[in-house]
Structure formats: structure tokens, C-alpha cells
XYZ file of C-alpha atoms in Angstrom:
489
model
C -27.342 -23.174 10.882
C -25.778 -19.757 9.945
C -27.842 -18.710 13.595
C -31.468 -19.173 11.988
C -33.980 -20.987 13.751
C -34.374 -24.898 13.321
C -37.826 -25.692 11.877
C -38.099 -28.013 15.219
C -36.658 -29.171 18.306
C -35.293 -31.923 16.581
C -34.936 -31.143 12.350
C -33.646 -34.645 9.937
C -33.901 -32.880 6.731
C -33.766 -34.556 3.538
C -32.911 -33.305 0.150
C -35.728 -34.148 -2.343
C -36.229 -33.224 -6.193
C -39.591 -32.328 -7.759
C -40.836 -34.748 -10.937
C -41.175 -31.987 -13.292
C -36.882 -31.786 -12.915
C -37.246 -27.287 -13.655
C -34.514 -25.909 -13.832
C -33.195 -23.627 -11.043
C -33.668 -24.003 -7.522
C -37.648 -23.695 -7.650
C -37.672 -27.854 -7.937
C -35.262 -28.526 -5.656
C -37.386 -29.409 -1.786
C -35.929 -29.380 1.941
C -38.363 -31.700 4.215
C -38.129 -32.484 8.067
C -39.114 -36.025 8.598
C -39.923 -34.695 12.191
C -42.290 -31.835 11.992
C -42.820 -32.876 8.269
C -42.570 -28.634 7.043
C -41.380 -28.447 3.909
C -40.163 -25.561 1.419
C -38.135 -25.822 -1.864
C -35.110 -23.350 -2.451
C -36.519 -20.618 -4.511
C -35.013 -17.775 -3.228
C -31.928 -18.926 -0.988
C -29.794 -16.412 -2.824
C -31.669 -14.137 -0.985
C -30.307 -15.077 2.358
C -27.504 -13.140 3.930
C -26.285 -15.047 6.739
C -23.495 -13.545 8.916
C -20.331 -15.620 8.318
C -19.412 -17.752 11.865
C -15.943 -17.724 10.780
C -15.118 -21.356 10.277
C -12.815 -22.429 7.437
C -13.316 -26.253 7.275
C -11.006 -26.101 4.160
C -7.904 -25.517 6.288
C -9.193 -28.546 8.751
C -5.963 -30.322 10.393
C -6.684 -34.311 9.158
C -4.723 -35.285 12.606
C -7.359 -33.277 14.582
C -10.789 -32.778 12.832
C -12.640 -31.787 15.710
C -10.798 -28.985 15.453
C -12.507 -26.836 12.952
C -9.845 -23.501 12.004
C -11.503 -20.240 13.104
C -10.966 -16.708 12.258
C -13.213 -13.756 13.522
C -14.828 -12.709 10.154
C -15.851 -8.537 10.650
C -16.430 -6.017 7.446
C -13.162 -4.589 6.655
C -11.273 -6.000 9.654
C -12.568 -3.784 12.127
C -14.734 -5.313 15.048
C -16.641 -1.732 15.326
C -17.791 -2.437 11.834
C -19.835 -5.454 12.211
C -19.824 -9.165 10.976
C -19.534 -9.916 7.107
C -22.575 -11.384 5.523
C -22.694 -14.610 3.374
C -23.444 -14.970 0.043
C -25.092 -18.257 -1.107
C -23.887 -20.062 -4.339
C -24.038 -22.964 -6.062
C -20.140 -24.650 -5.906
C -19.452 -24.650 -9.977
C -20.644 -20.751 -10.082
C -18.118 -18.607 -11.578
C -18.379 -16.238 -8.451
C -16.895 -18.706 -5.919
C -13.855 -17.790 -6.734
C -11.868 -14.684 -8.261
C -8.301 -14.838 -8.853
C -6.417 -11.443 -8.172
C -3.068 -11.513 -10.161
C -0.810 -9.219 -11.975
C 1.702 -9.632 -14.853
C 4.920 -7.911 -15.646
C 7.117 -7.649 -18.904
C 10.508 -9.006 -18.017
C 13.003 -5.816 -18.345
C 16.438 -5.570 -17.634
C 17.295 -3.314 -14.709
C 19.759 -0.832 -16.162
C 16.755 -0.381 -18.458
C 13.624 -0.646 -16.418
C 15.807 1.979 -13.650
C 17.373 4.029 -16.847
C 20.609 3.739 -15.167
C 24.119 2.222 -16.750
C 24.578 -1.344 -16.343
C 28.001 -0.043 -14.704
C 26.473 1.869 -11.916
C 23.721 -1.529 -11.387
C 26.436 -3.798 -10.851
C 28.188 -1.394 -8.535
C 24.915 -1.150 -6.016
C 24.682 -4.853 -6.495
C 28.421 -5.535 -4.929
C 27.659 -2.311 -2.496
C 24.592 -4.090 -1.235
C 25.822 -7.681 -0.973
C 29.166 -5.945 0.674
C 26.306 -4.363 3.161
C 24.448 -7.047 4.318
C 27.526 -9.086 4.887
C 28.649 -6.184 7.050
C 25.515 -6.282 8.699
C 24.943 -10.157 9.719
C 26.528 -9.532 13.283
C 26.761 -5.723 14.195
C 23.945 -4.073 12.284
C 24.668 -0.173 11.456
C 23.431 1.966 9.063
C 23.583 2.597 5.262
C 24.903 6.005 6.012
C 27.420 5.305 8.553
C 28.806 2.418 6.346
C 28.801 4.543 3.130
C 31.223 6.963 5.134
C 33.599 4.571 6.797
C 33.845 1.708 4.005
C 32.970 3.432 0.967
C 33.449 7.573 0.776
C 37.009 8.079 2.222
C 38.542 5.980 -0.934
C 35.912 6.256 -3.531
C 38.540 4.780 -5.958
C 39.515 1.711 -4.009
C 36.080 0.585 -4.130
C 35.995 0.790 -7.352
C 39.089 -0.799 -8.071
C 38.647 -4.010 -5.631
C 35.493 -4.599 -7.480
C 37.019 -4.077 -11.040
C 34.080 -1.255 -12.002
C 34.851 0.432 -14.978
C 33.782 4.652 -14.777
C 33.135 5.818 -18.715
C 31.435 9.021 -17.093
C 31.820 11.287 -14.476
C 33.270 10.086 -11.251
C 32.390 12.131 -9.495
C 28.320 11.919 -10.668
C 29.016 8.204 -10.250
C 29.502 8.536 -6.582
C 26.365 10.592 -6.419
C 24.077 8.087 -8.192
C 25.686 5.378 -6.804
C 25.103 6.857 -2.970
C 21.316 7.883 -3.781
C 20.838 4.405 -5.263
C 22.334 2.706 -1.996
C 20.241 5.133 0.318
C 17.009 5.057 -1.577
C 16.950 8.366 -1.687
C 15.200 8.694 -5.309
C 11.447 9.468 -4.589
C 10.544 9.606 -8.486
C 8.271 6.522 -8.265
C 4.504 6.569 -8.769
C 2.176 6.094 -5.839
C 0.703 3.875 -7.913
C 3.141 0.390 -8.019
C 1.373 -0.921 -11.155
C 1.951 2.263 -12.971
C 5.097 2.462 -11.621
C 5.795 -1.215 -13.613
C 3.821 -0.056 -16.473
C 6.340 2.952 -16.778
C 9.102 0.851 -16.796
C 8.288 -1.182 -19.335
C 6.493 2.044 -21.611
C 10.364 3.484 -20.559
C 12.181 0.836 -21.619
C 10.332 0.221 -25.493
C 10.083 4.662 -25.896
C 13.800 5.121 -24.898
C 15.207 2.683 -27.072
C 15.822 2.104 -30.713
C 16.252 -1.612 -30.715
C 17.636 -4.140 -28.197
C 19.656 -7.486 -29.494
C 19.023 -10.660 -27.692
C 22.033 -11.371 -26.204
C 22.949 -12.848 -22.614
C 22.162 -9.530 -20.355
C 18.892 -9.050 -21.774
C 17.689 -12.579 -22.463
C 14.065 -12.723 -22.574
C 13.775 -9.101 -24.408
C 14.725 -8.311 -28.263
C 12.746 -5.815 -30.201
C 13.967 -3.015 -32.677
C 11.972 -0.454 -34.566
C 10.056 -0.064 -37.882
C 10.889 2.540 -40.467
C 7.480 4.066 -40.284
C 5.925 4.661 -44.019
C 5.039 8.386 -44.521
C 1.492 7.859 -43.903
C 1.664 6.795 -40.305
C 4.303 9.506 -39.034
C 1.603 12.071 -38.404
C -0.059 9.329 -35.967
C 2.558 7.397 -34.532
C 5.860 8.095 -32.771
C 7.162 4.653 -33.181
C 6.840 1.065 -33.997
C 8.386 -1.527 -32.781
C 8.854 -5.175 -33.717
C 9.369 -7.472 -30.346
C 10.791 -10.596 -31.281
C 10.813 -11.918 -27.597
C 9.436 -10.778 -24.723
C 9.059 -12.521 -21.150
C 5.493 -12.264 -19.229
C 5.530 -13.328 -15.479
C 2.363 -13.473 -14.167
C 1.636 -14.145 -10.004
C -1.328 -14.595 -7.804
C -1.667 -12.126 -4.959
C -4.698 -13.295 -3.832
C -8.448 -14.140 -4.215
C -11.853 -12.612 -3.963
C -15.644 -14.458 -3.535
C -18.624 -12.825 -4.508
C -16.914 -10.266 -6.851
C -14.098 -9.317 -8.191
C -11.477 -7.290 -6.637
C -11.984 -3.694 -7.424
C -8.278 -1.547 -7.158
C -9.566 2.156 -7.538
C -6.785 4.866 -8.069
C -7.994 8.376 -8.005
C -6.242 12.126 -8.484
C -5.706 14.539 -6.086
C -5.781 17.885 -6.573
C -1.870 17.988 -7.509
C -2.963 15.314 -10.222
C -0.955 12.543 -7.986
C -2.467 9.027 -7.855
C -3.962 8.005 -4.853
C -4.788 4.133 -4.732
C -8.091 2.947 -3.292
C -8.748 -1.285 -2.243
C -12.762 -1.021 -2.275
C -12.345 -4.834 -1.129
C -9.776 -6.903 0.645
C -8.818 -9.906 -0.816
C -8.881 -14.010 1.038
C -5.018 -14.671 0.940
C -3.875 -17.680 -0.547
C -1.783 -19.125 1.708
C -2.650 -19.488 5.410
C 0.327 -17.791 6.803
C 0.019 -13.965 7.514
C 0.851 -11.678 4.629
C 3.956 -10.487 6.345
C 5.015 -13.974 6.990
C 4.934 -14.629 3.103
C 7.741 -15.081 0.795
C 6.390 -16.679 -2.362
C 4.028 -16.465 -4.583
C 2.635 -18.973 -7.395
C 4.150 -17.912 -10.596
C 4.744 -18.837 -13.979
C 6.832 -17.308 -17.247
C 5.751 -17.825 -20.433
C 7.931 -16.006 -23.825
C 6.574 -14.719 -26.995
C 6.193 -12.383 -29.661
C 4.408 -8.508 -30.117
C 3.835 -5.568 -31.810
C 4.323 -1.938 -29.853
C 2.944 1.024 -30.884
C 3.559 4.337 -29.425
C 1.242 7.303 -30.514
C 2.186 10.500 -30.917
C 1.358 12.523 -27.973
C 1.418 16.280 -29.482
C -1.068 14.660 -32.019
C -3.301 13.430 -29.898
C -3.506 16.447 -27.946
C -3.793 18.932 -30.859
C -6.440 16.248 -32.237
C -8.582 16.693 -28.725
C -8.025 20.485 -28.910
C -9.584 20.380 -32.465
C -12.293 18.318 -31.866
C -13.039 19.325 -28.567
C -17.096 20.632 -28.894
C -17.745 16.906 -30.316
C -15.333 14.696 -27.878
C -16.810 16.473 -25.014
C -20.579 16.196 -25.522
C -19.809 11.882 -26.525
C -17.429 11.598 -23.704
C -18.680 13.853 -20.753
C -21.030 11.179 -19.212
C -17.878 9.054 -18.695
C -15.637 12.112 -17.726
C -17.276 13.907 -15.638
C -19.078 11.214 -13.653
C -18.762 11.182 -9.356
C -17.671 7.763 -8.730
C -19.214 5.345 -6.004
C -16.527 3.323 -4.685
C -18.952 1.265 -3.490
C -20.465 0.368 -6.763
C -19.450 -2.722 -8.696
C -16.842 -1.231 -12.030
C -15.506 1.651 -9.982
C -12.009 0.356 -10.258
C -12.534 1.078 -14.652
C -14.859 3.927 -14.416
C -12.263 5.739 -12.391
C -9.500 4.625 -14.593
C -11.654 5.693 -17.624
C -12.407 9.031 -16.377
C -8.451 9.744 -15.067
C -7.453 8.471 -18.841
C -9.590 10.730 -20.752
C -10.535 10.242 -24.545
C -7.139 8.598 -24.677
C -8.495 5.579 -23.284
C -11.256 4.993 -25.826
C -9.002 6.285 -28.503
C -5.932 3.942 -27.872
C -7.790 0.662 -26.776
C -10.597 0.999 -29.866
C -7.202 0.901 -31.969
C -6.019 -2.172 -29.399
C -9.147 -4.439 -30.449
C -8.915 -2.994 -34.309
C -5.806 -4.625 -34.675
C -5.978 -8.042 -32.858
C -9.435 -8.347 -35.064
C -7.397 -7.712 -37.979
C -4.055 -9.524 -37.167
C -6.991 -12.308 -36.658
C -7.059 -11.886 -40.628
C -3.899 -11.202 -41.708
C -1.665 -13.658 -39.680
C -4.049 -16.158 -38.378
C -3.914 -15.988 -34.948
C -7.292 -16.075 -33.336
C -7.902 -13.492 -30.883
C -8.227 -15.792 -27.946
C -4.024 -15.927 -28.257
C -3.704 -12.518 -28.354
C -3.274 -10.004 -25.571
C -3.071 -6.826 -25.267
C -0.930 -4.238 -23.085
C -2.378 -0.795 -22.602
C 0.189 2.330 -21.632
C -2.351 4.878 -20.867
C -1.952 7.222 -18.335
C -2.243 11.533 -17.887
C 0.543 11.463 -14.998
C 3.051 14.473 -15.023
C 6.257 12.924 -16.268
C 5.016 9.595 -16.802
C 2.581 10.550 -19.227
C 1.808 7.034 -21.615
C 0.260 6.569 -25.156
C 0.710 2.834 -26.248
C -0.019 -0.380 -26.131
C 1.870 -3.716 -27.237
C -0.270 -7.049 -28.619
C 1.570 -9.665 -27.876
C 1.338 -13.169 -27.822
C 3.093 -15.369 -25.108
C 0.858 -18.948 -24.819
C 3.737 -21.565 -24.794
C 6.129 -22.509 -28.110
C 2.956 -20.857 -30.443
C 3.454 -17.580 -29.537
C 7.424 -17.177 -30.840
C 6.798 -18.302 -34.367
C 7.303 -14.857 -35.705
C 4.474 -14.764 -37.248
C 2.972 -11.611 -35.293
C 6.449 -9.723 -35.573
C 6.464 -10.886 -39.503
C 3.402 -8.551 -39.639
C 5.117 -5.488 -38.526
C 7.271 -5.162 -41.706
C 6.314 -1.830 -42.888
C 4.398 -2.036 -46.160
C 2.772 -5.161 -43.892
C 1.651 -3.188 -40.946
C 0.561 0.576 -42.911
C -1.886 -2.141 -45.147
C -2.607 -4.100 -41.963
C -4.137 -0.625 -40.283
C -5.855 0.364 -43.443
C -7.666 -2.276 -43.600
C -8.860 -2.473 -40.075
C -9.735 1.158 -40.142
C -12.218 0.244 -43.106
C -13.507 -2.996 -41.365
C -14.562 -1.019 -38.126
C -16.523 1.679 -40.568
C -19.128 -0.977 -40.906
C -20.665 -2.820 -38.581
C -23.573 -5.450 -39.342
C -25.813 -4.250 -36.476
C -25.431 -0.493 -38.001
C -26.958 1.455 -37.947
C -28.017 0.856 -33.924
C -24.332 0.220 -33.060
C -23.055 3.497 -34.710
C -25.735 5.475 -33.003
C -25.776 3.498 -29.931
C -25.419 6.034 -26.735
C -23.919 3.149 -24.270
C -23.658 -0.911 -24.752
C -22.158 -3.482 -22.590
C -21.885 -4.014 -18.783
C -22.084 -0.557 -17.321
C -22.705 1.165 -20.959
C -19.157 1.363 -20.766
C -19.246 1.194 -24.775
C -20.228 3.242 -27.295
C -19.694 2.123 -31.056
C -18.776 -0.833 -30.014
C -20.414 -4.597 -30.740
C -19.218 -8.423 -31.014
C -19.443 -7.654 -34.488
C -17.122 -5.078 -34.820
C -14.962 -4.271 -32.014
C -15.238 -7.011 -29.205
C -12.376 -10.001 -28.688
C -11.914 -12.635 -26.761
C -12.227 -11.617 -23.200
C -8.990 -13.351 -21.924
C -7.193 -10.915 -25.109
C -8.376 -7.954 -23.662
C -7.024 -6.019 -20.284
C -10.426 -4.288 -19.523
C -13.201 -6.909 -20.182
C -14.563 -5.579 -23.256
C -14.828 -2.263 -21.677
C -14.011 1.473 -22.541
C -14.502 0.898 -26.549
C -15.671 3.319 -29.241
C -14.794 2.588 -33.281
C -16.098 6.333 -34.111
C -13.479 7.540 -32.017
C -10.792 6.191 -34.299
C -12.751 6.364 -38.167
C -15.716 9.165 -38.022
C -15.530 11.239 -40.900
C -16.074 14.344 -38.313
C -13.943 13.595 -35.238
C -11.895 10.417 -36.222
C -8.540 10.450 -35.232
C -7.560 8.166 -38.469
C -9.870 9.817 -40.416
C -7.366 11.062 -42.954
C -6.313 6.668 -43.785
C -9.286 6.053 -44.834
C -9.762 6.085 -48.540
């Protein structure tokens, strides 16, 4: 089995319990009836067979003497070696990791920034394309100058496009759109989606709920005087679309996505482990993926990002000696919470500033609107990136006909949602396991916290986007440092 030697020339082993029923595998006996050796399983996570390749699981009924084979090597590569096996019972939470991702539903004039005139017209260009292509394939260019350049106006006409702008800027955007010419997209696809959406809620004042945009309304707050200095905006969503999809799955551990900066301060994106794909067809071959949509309700709050930085200037002596051990860290790729230590350390103080004030309010909207934390989520828009620089996040609730009740967006009324933060700054001053939480020097998986305990900071772990992770309440209320220091009475 797993090519280690048989106990005999001819092993019948039998499974067999001790009487005193331990728990763990220490009770738990393999015997040969044939050479009679005998040894209980104490240990077997130990092994590290190399995987044979087999994948019963995919076994054709019509032919099961056929058992599906793949050759199983570490990364892919032959050179590399076999992969090694990790034993485990069947119900252990590490047989099986689901890799997904969600998205916000935005419209695409918005989530592009581009007129919902100049959308529609690559739509019809691009449909007119393809068509053109089914039987004598050319390219984008050559049909853009013998269909669509010599009588810009025609085209425009046939089609019924209305210009309000420019035409002539039109036909620019229009022919960069078609030839995919516009390189001003992250390196990083999930920040690029992330943008959109941060885009989308920074850009605009309010957005009704009518046909085009179905599945988005939101429109902002008049911020009371007390929260201009911190916030920019925010924002009460009264629907919002999630669509969430399965890419594929890991054993073992979890997937770890690591994106790093170069020395232009570009994001360079990392897989530290290749994920099992759900499907048995190649991933080239694949065309869907399991998906599902579910609506709701949020809050969005967008900080203000000349505060924040004028905040780290002035407090820079004190940020820097609580923060350098996460900063300033050289990160293992190969070490288990690379993917979040990297993100920590490309964030910043941001990161523990913004998602301390995440976890303050779904603790407090806990109070205030009763919605327990386990149907809350949260959103984070946090990212250094020239141009796409973010400073947000949106809690949000989107489980099924609960989560558009309006009772989240009731909360962001503005005498509501200045009391609502008050309050939660004054919670998070206290803590019951103070004074060893407020001096703690790293808590949680990884010390990856600070100030930061079940009893005071901590939600449910399918609320928040980092596991718990990357939290510190001093950050956001000490008396020295505090970026809300001024609320608090």
C-alpha cells in the first residue's frame, strides 16, 4: 500500500478497537491474522506516502477495473519529484478547501467609467465583428478600417447611437475599446474587481434602482460635522448583488494567493499552491463555473485619504515601533499565512486601521439593529497602488430575503450612524480581558493581532474577509495615537 512493505507474504488485516474506547487514534489496532504483528495507529499522521496517482472518485461505473490515473509530481514538473500524502480522517475540516471569489454586481458603463452610449456602441461593434468573422476570419484592425472608419457616421446612424460629446473622442474611445488597447488594469485581477466596485460607490453620488442598474441602488449620507474630518463619504446601499463562484479546491491547506511589489510598486501575483480543479475536464476546456447570486443591503464608508496620511505622518515614532514587526517582515512563501502577511505588510497601518473599524461596527450594528454578526460581511477596499489607491470598506448583508429588510441601511441615517460610531468607539476602549489584551504584543493564529480579543474585536469568522486577522482596537481609540481619538468623549 502507498509502496511500503506488507507485514508478510500474505497480510489479512483486521480493524480492531481497544476496551478502554480513548480517544484518538492511540485505541484504534491493525492485526494480521497471518503473521499475527500487530500495531495501533498512533502516529499515522506522521506518514508521508508518495501519492500513486489514482483518483477512484472519478471511477467509470461501466468499467471499474479501470481505475482514472493522473501522474501526481510537486508543482507539475516531473524534475521536481512525486507529491507526498497527507493522512486524515474523512470528516476533518482539511479534506477539503473551497477556493472561491465574490464580486459586487456593477453596471458596466460604471464598473469601465465609460458612457452607457459608447458601451452599447462596442457591444453592436463586437457582435457586428464576430458575425463578420464566422467564415473569413480577419482582424479587428483591418475591419475597423474597411467597415467602420471610412463612414464613422453611418455606423452610428444604422445603429441609432446617440453622440452628446465629442465625435470625434467617441471614435477614439470607441476604437481603443474595440482593440483593447487600454492597459490601465491591475496585474492583480481581484484588485482590478475590487477597483471597480471602490470606483463605482467613490465616483458617484447616488444611483436609483431602475432597469439598467437592477441589482445596485445606493445614495449618500449628509455626513454630521463630526465625521467630515474622518470620512469622505457615506453611503446607504439599499441593494446590492453578490455573485460568488468556485474556482477550485485545495487538500491539506488552504490556497495561499500571494501578491507582492516590485520595485515600481506594481503588483506581482504569486500561487504558493495549485489548486485540484473541480471538474475533470482541462481548465482550458472549461466554460462554467458553480455559481450563485444572492441580493441585500450595506453600509459603505470611504475614509478620507489626506487624513489618514497626515494622521500616519503625525504619529509616525509610535505607528512604526507597534507596526514594524508586521511591516518590515521578509516573507516565506513557503510558510502557511503568507498570502495575509504579504497583503498586511503591502497595506500598511491602513489595514489594521480600516478593518479594526470593519469589526467595530458589525459588533455594534450587532446592538443597534439586531443582526448577529454571523449575517454580516464585510468588504475591505484597501490597497497603496498608484492610481488605484483604496480606503473603505462596505458591511453588507446578502443571506436570502433577510438581508433586504432595510434594517442595516435604516442605520445609516445620519444622527443614527454618528451615535452608532460613538458608541462602538467607547465599547472597544474596554475590553474584559484588559488589561492583557490592551498590552498584548501579538494574539491569534500567526500573532497577526494586537489589541484584539473575542471579547472585543473578533466576529463571526464567515463575517469577516481575513479570518480574524490583521486587528488592533488601539489603532482606532488610544488616547496617544488613535485615529478616532478626538469622538471619544
Amino acid at each position: 500500500l502507498f509502496e511500503i512493505d506488507n507485514c508478510c507474504s500474505n497480510p489479512n488485516l483486521i480493524w480492531t478497537e481497544s476496551k478502554t474506547k480513548s480517544e484518538g487514534y492511540g485505541s484504534i489496532y491493525i492485526e494480521c491474522k497471518s503473521c499475527a504483528k500487530k500495531g495501533n495507529l498512533e502516529g499515522i499522521n506522521n506518514l508521508k506516502p508518495n501519492c500513486n496517482g489514482h483518483k477512484p472518485w472519478e471511477l467509470d461505473l461501466a468499467n471499474p477495473e479501470s481505475i482514472p490515473y493522473e501522474k501526481c509530481y510537486i508543482s507539475g514538473e516531473q524534475q521536481n519529484g512525486r507529491e507526498t500524502m497527507q493522512v486524515s480522517l474523512v470528516t476533518a475540516n482539511n479534506v477539503y478547501y473551497a477556493n472561491g471569489f465574490s464580486s459586487l454586481f456593477i453596471p458596466m458603463h460604471l464598473a469601465e467609467d465609460i458612457s452607457k452610449e459608447l458601451l452599447d456602441a462596442l457591444e453592436i461593434l463586437e457582435e457586428r465583428y464576430h458575425k463578420r468573422n464566422s467564415n473569413n476570419p480577419i482582424s479587428k484592425e483591418e475591419y475597423w478600417t474597411n467597415k467602420v472608419a471610412d463612414d464613422f457616421d453611418e455606423f452610428l446612424d444604422d445603429n441609432a447611437i446617440l453622440v452628446n460629446s465629442d465625435k470625434q473622442q467617441f471614435e477614439n474611445s470607441l476604437k481603443v475599446l474595440f482593440f483593447n488597447i487600454d492597459n490601465d488594469h491591475s496585474n492583480d485581477p481581484y484588485e482590478e474587481y475590487r477597483w471597480q466596485e471602490y470606483r463605482c460607490f467613490s465616483n458617484n453620488s447616488s444611483i436609483p434602482n431602475i432597469e439598467d442598474n437592477k441589482g445596485l441602488a445606493f445614495q449618500d449620507i449628509e455626513l454630521p460635522v463630526e465625521l467630515k474630518p474622518f470620512f469622505n463619504k457615506i453611503q446607504q446601499i439599499e441593494e446590492l448583488k453578490v455573485t460568488n463562484i468556485q474556482f477550485d479546491f485545495t487538500r491539506d491547506k488552504p490556497k495561499e494567493r500571494i501578491v507582492r511589489l516590485n520595485e515600481q510598486g506594481e503588483k506581482v501575483v504569486e500561487e504558493a499552491s495549485t489548486g485540484q480543479n473541480i471538474f475533470s475536464n482541462k481548465k482550458d476546456e472549461l466554460f462554467v463555473l458553480p455559481a450563485n447570486e444572492t441580493f441585500g443591503e450595506g453600509l459603505f464608508f470611504q475614509f478620507h485619504d489626506e487624513t489618514i496620511d497626515k494622521w500616519i505622518d503625525n504619529n509616525s515614532e509610535q505607528l512604526e515601533d507597534r507596526f514594524s514587526r508586521f511591516l518590515n517582515r521578509e516573507i516565506d512563501t513557503k510558510e502557511q499565512g503568507s498570502g495575509l502577511k504579504q497583503k498586511i505588510k503591502n497595506n500598511g497601518v491602513k489595514h489594521f486601521l480600516i478593518h479594526s473599524f470593519s469589526h467595530l461596527m458589525m459588533r455594534e450594528l450587532e446592538f443597534s439593529c439586531g443582526y448577529p454578526t454571523a449575517s454580516l460581511k464585510e468588504r475591505l477596499f484597501i490597497s497603496n497602488t498608484p492610481e488605484k489607491a483604496m480606503s473603505g470598506v462596505l458591511i453588507y448583508t446578502a443571506e436570502g430575503s433577510e438581508g433586504s429588510m432595510g434594517g442595516l441601511v435604516s442605520q445609516g441615517e445620519p444622527e443614527k450612524i454618528l451615535e452608532i460610531i460613538k458608541k462602538g468607539l467607547e465599547r472597544s476602549v474596554n475590553c474584559s480581558s484588559d488589561p492583557l489584551c490592551w498590552e498584548s504584543d501579538g494574539q491569534g493564529i500567526f500573532d497577526l493581532n494586537l489589541s484584539a480579543c473575542f471579547s472585543c474585536s473578533l466576529v463571526a469568522e464567515t463575517a469577516c474577509e481575513e479570518i480574524n486577522l490583521g486587528l488592533d482596537r488601539r489603532v482606532l481609540v488610544d488616547e496617544r495615537f488613535g485615529y478616532f481619538s478626538a469622538l471619544i468623549d
